[in-house]
Amino acid sequence: MYTQALNTAETDDRGLEDAVRAAQFQARIDAEERIEPNDWMPAAYRKTLTRQISQHAHSEIVGMLPEGNWITRAPTLRRKAALLAKVQDECGHGLYLYAAAETLGSSREELVDAMLAGKAKYSSIFNYPTLTWADIGTIGWLVDGAAIMNQIPLCRCSYGPYARAMIRVCKEESFHQRQGYEIMLTLCRGSDEQKAMAQDALNRWWWPVLMMFGPPDATSQHSDTSTKWKIKRFSNDELRQKFVDATVPQAQYLGLTIPDPGMTQDADGHWRYSEIDWTEFKQVLAGNGPCNRDRMAARRKAHDDGAWVREAAAAYAAKRAQRQTAQAAE
Amino acid sequence: MATPNTPLWEVFIRSRNGLAHKHVGSLHASDATMALQAARDIYTRRGEGLSIWVVPSTAITASDPAEKGMMFEPAESKIYRHPTFYEVPEEVGHM
């Protein structure tokens, strides 16, 4: 389960709305009350959440692609069963999240269509390829690890259905990270070639994973509203730092080198990383990452190939309903 | 042919014997059989339940949160419905 800095807010258009209701709404948020689907909410709150939750859902679904790529080539049956279960979980996470997004008033079909039309984003991390088996270990360890950092605070998000979905997701996410780390550990204890493969995967994923937390706080303009509404509880840089501090010792245990020669440890224990190349992040977001076109093509093909199933299921349900009505009339 | 929007279902799961079914979330499915199977796959991948109910979301009638004040007022003003309203001397012991 993956979210990155998709949590940017819409411009504030509450001027048009009842100021009293907006004040009451903010008072409920400040009192740590949860907002539920039928409660009054500012239009911008609804819009921000619809976008954030649906993009989070799209990320889960697209996230099945890079890992699904290795299911048939997993090195053992144990690894294959685990990877299959993990990819299935990602699908489940996408579905919990779509359901949460729908409570804000958009239909599932609208949300999915927006993604297929390229109008809705998904996490840019999935636009990188999985070249070797070590990439599967790295994704579980780092991509899911970063996702957990992002998602734990979302369990306390002010919007009830989103918070509840995140609680389910976080419970399942820990398995993903552990299975990834175990793959890395096995490779690092294996032959020199296997260890080199693990190092190569870390080299390729490290910087894109740090970008998952979104732009630096200094350039992120919209966080204020999301923070005020308690959708977002920690800043991008705070979460990124937490992640780096947690990950460095794990890499050291594996005997792998983080591909950042400038990295130093502060007296207070925090690991300071070098400047992130944000032009790469912008390029991938703009559709120019290594796999953007592949991912969209795969999603569109899956959607089109499944059209007959949806039509058949709808026709069958309609026929049964008709028969029941006829029988009731007899 | 344009596929109509697939109906929404609410899913309830009873986790153990002796506990009530509890709402866990919702899903889309064309009919009840498919809804049950989807509920199993989405909500019980780790042995979360012994029994599943699926209910068409359209079959649920909900109270209006905007009118919760009026709706629940009758209970709020009746503090004498709670045991702590009544005084029992300490000497009597636990009651």
CSV table of C-alpha atoms in Angstrom, one decimal, chain A residues 194-321:
chain,number,residue,atom,x,y,z
A,194,GLN,CA,23.5,-12.6,-5.4
A,195,LYS,CA,24.8,-9.9,-3.0
A,196,ALA,CA,25.8,-7.8,-6.0
A,197,MET,CA,22.3,-8.1,-7.3
A,198,ALA,CA,20.9,-6.9,-4.0
A,199,GLN,CA,23.3,-3.9,-4.0
A,200,ASP,CA,22.3,-3.1,-7.6
A,201,ALA,CA,18.6,-3.1,-6.7
A,202,LEU,CA,19.2,-0.9,-3.7
A,203,ASN,CA,21.2,1.5,-5.9
A,204,ARG,CA,18.4,1.9,-8.3
A,205,TRP,CA,15.5,2.2,-5.8
A,206,TRP,CA,17.0,4.3,-3.0
A,207,TRP,CA,16.5,7.7,-4.5
A,208,PRO,CA,13.0,7.0,-6.1
A,209,VAL,CA,11.9,5.7,-2.7
A,210,LEU,CA,13.0,8.9,-0.9
A,211,MET,CA,11.0,10.8,-3.5
A,212,MET,CA,7.9,8.8,-2.5
A,213,PHE,CA,7.5,11.2,0.5
A,214,GLY,CA,6.9,14.1,-1.9
A,215,PRO,CA,8.5,17.5,-2.4
A,216,PRO,CA,10.5,19.1,0.4
A,217,ASP,CA,8.5,21.1,2.9
A,218,ALA,CA,10.0,24.4,1.7
A,219,THR,CA,8.4,24.0,-1.8
A,220,SER,CA,5.2,22.3,-0.8
A,221,GLN,CA,2.5,25.0,-0.9
A,222,HIS,CA,-0.7,23.1,0.0
A,223,SER,CA,0.2,21.2,3.1
A,224,ASP,CA,-1.3,23.9,5.4
A,225,THR,CA,-4.9,23.1,4.6
A,226,SER,CA,-4.4,19.3,4.8
A,227,THR,CA,-2.7,19.8,8.2
A,228,LYS,CA,-5.4,22.1,9.5
A,229,TRP,CA,-8.0,19.5,8.5
A,230,LYS,CA,-5.9,16.7,10.1
A,231,ILE,CA,-5.7,14.8,6.9
A,232,LYS,CA,-1.9,15.1,7.1
A,233,ARG,CA,-0.2,14.9,10.5
A,234,PHE,CA,3.5,15.0,9.6
A,235,SER,CA,5.3,16.9,6.9
A,236,ASN,CA,7.0,15.3,3.9
A,237,ASP,CA,10.5,16.0,5.3
A,238,GLU,CA,9.6,14.7,8.8
A,239,LEU,CA,8.4,11.4,7.4
A,240,ARG,CA,11.3,11.1,5.0
A,241,GLN,CA,13.8,11.6,7.9
A,242,LYS,CA,12.0,9.0,10.0
A,243,PHE,CA,12.2,6.6,7.2
A,244,VAL,CA,16.0,7.2,6.6
A,245,ASP,CA,16.7,6.8,10.2
A,246,ALA,CA,14.9,3.5,10.4
A,247,THR,CA,16.4,2.2,7.2
A,248,VAL,CA,20.1,2.9,7.5
A,249,PRO,CA,20.7,0.3,10.3
A,250,GLN,CA,18.7,-2.3,8.3
A,251,ALA,CA,21.0,-1.7,5.3
A,252,GLN,CA,24.0,-2.0,7.6
A,253,TYR,CA,22.8,-5.3,8.9
A,254,LEU,CA,22.5,-6.6,5.3
A,255,GLY,CA,26.0,-5.4,4.6
A,256,LEU,CA,24.7,-3.1,1.8
A,257,THR,CA,25.8,0.4,1.1
A,258,ILE,CA,23.3,3.2,0.7
A,259,PRO,CA,24.1,4.9,-2.6
A,260,ASP,CA,24.7,8.3,-1.0
A,261,PRO,CA,28.4,8.9,-0.3
A,262,GLY,CA,27.5,12.3,1.3
A,263,MET,CA,25.4,10.7,4.0
A,264,THR,CA,26.5,11.5,7.6
A,265,GLN,CA,25.1,10.9,11.0
A,266,ASP,CA,24.4,13.9,13.3
A,267,ALA,CA,25.3,14.0,16.9
A,268,ASP,CA,21.6,13.5,17.7
A,269,GLY,CA,21.6,10.2,15.8
A,270,HIS,CA,19.8,11.4,12.6
A,271,TRP,CA,21.1,10.4,9.2
A,272,ARG,CA,21.5,13.4,6.9
A,273,TYR,CA,21.1,12.5,3.2
A,274,SER,CA,22.3,14.4,0.2
A,275,GLU,CA,20.2,16.7,-2.0
A,276,ILE,CA,17.4,14.8,-3.9
A,277,ASP,CA,17.2,15.2,-7.7
A,278,TRP,CA,13.7,16.7,-7.9
A,279,THR,CA,13.9,17.1,-11.7
A,280,GLU,CA,13.8,13.3,-12.0
A,281,PHE,CA,10.7,13.3,-9.8
A,282,LYS,CA,9.0,15.9,-11.9
A,283,GLN,CA,9.9,14.1,-15.1
A,284,VAL,CA,8.4,10.8,-13.8
A,285,LEU,CA,5.3,12.6,-12.6
A,286,ALA,CA,4.9,14.3,-16.0
A,287,GLY,CA,4.8,10.9,-17.6
A,288,ASN,CA,8.4,10.5,-18.7
A,289,GLY,CA,9.5,7.8,-16.2
A,290,PRO,CA,10.9,4.5,-17.5
A,291,CYS,CA,7.6,2.6,-17.4
A,292,ASN,CA,4.7,5.2,-17.4
A,293,ARG,CA,3.5,4.2,-20.8
A,294,ASP,CA,3.7,0.5,-20.1
A,295,ARG,CA,1.8,0.8,-16.8
A,296,MET,CA,-1.1,2.8,-18.4
A,297,ALA,CA,-1.2,0.4,-21.4
A,298,ALA,CA,-1.4,-2.6,-19.0
A,299,ARG,CA,-4.2,-1.1,-17.0
A,300,ARG,CA,-6.2,-0.1,-20.1
A,301,LYS,CA,-5.8,-3.6,-21.6
A,302,ALA,CA,-6.9,-5.3,-18.4
A,303,HIS,CA,-9.9,-3.0,-18.2
A,304,ASP,CA,-10.9,-3.6,-21.8
A,305,ASP,CA,-10.2,-7.3,-21.7
A,306,GLY,CA,-12.5,-7.5,-18.6
A,307,ALA,CA,-15.4,-5.6,-20.3
A,308,TRP,CA,-17.2,-8.8,-21.4
A,309,VAL,CA,-17.1,-10.2,-17.8
A,310,ARG,CA,-18.7,-7.1,-16.4
A,311,GLU,CA,-21.3,-7.1,-19.2
A,312,ALA,CA,-22.1,-10.8,-18.7
A,313,ALA,CA,-22.4,-10.5,-14.9
A,314,ALA,CA,-24.8,-7.5,-15.3
A,315,ALA,CA,-26.8,-9.4,-17.9
A,316,TYR,CA,-27.0,-12.5,-15.7
A,317,ALA,CA,-28.1,-10.4,-12.7
A,318,ALA,CA,-30.8,-8.7,-14.8
A,319,LYS,CA,-32.1,-12.0,-16.2
A,320,ARG,CA,-32.3,-13.5,-12.7
A,321,ALA,CA,-34.1,-10.4,-11.3
